[in-house]
CSV table of C-alpha atoms in Angstrom, one decimal:
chain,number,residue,atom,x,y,z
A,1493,UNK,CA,0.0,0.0,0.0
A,1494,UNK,CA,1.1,3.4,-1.0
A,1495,UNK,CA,2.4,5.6,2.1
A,1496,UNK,CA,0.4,8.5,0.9
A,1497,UNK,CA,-3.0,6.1,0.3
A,1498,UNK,CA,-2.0,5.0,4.6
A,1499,UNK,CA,-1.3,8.7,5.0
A,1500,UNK,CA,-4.9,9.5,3.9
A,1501,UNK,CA,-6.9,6.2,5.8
A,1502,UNK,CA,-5.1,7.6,8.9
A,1503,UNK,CA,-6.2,11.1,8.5
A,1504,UNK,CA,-9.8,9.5,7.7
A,1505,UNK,CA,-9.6,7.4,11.1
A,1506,UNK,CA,-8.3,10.4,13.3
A,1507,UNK,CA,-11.7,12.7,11.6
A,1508,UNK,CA,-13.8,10.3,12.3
A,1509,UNK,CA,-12.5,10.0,15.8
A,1510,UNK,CA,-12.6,13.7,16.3
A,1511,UNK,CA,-16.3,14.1,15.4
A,1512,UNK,CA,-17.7,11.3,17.7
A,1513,UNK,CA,-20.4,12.4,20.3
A,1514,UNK,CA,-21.1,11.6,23.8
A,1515,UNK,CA,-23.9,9.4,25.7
A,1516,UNK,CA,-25.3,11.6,28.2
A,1517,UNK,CA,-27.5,10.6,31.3
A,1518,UNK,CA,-30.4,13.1,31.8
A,1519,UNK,CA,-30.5,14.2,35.3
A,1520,UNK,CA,-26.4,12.3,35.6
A,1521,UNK,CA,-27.5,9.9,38.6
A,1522,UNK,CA,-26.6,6.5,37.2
A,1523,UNK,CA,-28.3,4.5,39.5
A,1524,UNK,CA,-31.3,6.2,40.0
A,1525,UNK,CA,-34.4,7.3,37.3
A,1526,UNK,CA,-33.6,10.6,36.5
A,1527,UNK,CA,-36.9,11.4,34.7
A,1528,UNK,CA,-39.3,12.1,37.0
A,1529,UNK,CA,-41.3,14.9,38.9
A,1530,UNK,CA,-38.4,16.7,40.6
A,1531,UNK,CA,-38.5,16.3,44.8
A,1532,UNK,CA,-38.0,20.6,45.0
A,1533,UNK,CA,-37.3,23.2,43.0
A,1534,UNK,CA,-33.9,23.7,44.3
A,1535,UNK,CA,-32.8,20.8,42.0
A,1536,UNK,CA,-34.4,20.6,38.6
A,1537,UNK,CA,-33.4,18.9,35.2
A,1538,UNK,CA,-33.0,22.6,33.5
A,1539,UNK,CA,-30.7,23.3,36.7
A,1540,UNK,CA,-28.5,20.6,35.2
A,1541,UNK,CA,-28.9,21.1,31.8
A,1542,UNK,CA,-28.1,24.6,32.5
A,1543,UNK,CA,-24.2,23.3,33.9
A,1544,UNK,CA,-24.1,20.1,31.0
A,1545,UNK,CA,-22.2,21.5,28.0
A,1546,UNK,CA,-23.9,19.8,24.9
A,1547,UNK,CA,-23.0,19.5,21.3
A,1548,UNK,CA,-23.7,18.1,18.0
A,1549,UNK,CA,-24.1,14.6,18.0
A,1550,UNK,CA,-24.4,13.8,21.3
A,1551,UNK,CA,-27.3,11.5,22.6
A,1552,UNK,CA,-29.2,12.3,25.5
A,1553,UNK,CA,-30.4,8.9,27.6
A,1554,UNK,CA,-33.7,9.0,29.8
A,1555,UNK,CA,-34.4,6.4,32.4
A,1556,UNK,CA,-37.6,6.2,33.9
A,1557,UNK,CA,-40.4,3.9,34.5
A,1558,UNK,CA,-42.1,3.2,31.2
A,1559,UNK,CA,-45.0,2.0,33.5
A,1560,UNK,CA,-46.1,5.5,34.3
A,1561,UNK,CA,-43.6,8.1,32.6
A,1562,UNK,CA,-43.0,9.0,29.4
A,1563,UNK,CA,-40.9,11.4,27.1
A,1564,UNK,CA,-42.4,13.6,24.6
A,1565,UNK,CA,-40.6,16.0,22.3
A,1566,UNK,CA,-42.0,19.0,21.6
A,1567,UNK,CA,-41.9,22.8,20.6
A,1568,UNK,CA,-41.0,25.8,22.7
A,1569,UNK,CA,-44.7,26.8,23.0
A,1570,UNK,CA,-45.9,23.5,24.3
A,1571,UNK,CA,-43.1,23.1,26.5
A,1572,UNK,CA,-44.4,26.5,27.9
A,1573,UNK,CA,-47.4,25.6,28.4
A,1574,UNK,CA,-46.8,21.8,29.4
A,1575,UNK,CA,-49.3,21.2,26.1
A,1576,UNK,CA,-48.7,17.7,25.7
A,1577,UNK,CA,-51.3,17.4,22.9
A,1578,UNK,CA,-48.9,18.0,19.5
A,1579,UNK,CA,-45.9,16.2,19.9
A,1580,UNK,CA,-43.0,16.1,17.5
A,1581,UNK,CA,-42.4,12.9,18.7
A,1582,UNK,CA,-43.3,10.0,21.9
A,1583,UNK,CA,-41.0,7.5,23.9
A,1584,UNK,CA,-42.3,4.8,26.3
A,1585,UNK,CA,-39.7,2.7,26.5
A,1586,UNK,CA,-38.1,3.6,29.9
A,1587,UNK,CA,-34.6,3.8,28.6
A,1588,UNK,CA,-34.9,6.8,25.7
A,1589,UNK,CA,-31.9,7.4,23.6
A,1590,UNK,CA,-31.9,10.7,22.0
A,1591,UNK,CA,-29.1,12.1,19.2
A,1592,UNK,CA,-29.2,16.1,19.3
A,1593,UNK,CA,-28.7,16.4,15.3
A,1594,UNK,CA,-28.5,20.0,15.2
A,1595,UNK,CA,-27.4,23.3,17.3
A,1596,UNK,CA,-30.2,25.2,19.2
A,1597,UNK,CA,-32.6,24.3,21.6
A,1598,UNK,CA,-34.3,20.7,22.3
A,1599,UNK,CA,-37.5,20.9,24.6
A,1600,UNK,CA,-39.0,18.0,26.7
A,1601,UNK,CA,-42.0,17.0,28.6
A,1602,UNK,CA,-43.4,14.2,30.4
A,1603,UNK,CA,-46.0,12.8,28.8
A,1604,UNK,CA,-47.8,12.2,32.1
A,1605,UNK,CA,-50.7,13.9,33.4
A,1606,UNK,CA,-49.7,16.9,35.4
A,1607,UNK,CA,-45.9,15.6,35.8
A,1608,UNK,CA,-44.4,18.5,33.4
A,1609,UNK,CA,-46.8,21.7,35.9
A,1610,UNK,CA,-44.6,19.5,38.3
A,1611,UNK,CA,-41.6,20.4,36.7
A,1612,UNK,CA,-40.8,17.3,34.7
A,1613,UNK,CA,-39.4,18.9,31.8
A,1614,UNK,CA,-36.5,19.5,30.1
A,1615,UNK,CA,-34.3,22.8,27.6
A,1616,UNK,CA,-31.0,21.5,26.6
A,1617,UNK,CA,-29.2,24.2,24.3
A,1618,UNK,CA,-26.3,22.6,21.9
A,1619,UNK,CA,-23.6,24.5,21.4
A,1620,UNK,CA,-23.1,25.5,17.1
A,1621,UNK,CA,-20.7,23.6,15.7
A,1622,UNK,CA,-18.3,26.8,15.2
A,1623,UNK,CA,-17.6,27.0,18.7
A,1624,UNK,CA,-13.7,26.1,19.3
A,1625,UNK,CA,-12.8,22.9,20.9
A,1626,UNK,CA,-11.4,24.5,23.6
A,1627,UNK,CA,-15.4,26.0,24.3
A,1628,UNK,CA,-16.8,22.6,23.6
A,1629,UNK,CA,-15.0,21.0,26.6
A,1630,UNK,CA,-15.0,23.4,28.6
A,1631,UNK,CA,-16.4,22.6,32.2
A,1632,UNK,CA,-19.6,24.6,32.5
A,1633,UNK,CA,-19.9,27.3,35.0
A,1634,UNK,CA,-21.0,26.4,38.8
A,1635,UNK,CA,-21.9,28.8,41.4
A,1636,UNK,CA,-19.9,29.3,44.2
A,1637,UNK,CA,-21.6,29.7,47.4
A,1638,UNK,CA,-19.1,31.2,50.5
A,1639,UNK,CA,-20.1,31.7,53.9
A,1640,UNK,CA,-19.3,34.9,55.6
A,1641,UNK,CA,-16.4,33.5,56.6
A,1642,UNK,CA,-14.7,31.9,54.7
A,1643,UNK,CA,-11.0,31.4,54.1
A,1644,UNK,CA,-9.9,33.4,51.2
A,1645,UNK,CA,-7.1,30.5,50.6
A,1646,UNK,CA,-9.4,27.6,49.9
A,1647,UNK,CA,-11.9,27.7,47.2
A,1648,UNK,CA,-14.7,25.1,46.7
A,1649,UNK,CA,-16.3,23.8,44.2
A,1650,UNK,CA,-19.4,21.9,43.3
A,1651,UNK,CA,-19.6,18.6,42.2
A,1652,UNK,CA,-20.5,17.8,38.6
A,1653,UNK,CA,-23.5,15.2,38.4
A,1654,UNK,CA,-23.3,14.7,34.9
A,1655,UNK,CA,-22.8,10.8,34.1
A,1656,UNK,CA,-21.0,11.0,30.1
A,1657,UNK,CA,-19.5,8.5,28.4
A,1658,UNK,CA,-17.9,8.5,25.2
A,1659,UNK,CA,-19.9,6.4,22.4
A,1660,UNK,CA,-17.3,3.9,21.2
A,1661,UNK,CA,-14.7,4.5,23.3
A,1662,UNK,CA,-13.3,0.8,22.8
A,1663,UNK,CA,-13.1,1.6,19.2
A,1664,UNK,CA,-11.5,4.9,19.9
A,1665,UNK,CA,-8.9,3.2,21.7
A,1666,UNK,CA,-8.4,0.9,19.0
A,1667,UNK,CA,-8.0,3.2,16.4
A,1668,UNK,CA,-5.2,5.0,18.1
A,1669,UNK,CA,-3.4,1.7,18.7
A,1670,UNK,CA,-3.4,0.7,15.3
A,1671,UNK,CA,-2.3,4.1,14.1
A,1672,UNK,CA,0.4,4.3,16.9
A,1673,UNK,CA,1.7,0.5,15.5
A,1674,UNK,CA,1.6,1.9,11.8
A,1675,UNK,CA,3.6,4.9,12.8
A,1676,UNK,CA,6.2,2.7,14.9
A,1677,UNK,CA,6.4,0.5,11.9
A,1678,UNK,CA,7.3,2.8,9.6
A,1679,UNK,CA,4.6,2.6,7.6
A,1680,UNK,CA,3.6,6.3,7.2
A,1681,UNK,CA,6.5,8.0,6.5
């Protein structure tokens, strides 16, 4: 094989590594359903969101009970009004897998009676695709709360609660060994 035609698979495999998205838990509590009327409204799903950096072709998982939850997609004017009546589209499944296709806004609801006037819903904003990497990855900003008297020397931080994983991280890893083997063979110069 030609070292430019390797040259080019390489730079096709390192892309397509590049541009892969993320599984993210709604709600990030792995071991719990995270899509459910919310216990107060010191802690809701947008309260997350708002702290979860999200981006083109990432996919959003719901866990819930498929007995008596649901998750409907809708527009901004139903999610407003909790109108549950004109979906764009319905899940029942209890374990919802989402891709976010495109930049902007995605709104949820439950598809439950009264759950979403509950606060069972859900805005997640994905970042356009002409952010810089270094804004994609970024952590997303937390509020610090100090007491009156606190020590100037220690800051503290709040934990993040958002449970991502990398879709295809095996192959990922993979990839980059077989590219690292090429390259200590010689086989790209």
């Amino acid at each position: 094989m030609s070292s430019s035609l390797m040259m080019c698979c390489c730079l096709l495999l390192l892309f397509s590594l590049l541009s892969e998205g993320r599984e993210i838990l709604v709600g990030g509590k792995s071991n719990t359903w995270s899509w459910k009327v919310p216990e107060s409204t010191e802690e809701t799903l947008n309260h997350w969101s708002e702290r979860t950096r999200f981006k083109i072709g990432d996919t959003l998982l719901w866990k819930y009970n498929a007995e008596n939850d649901s998750v409907l997609q809708v527009k901004e004017k139903d999610y407003e009004r909790c109108d549950r009546s004109e979906p764009m589209r319905g899940y029942k499944d209890g374990h919802t897998k989402i891709e976010l296709k495109r930049s902007g806004p995605f709104y949820f609801i439950s598809g439950e009676e009264g759950h979403c006037q509950r606060g069972e819903k859900l805005r997640v904003v994905v970042l356009s695709p002409n952010h810089s990497k270094s804004v994609v990855d970024a952590p997303a900003p937390v509020d610090i709360v100090l007491s009156p008297n606190h020590n100037k020397s220690s800051v503290v931080t709040a934990p993040s609660n958002a449970h991502i994983t990398n879709k295809g991280s095996l192959n990922r890893a993979c990839s980059l060994l077989l590219l690292l083997l090429l390259l200590s063979l010689g086989l790209l110069v």
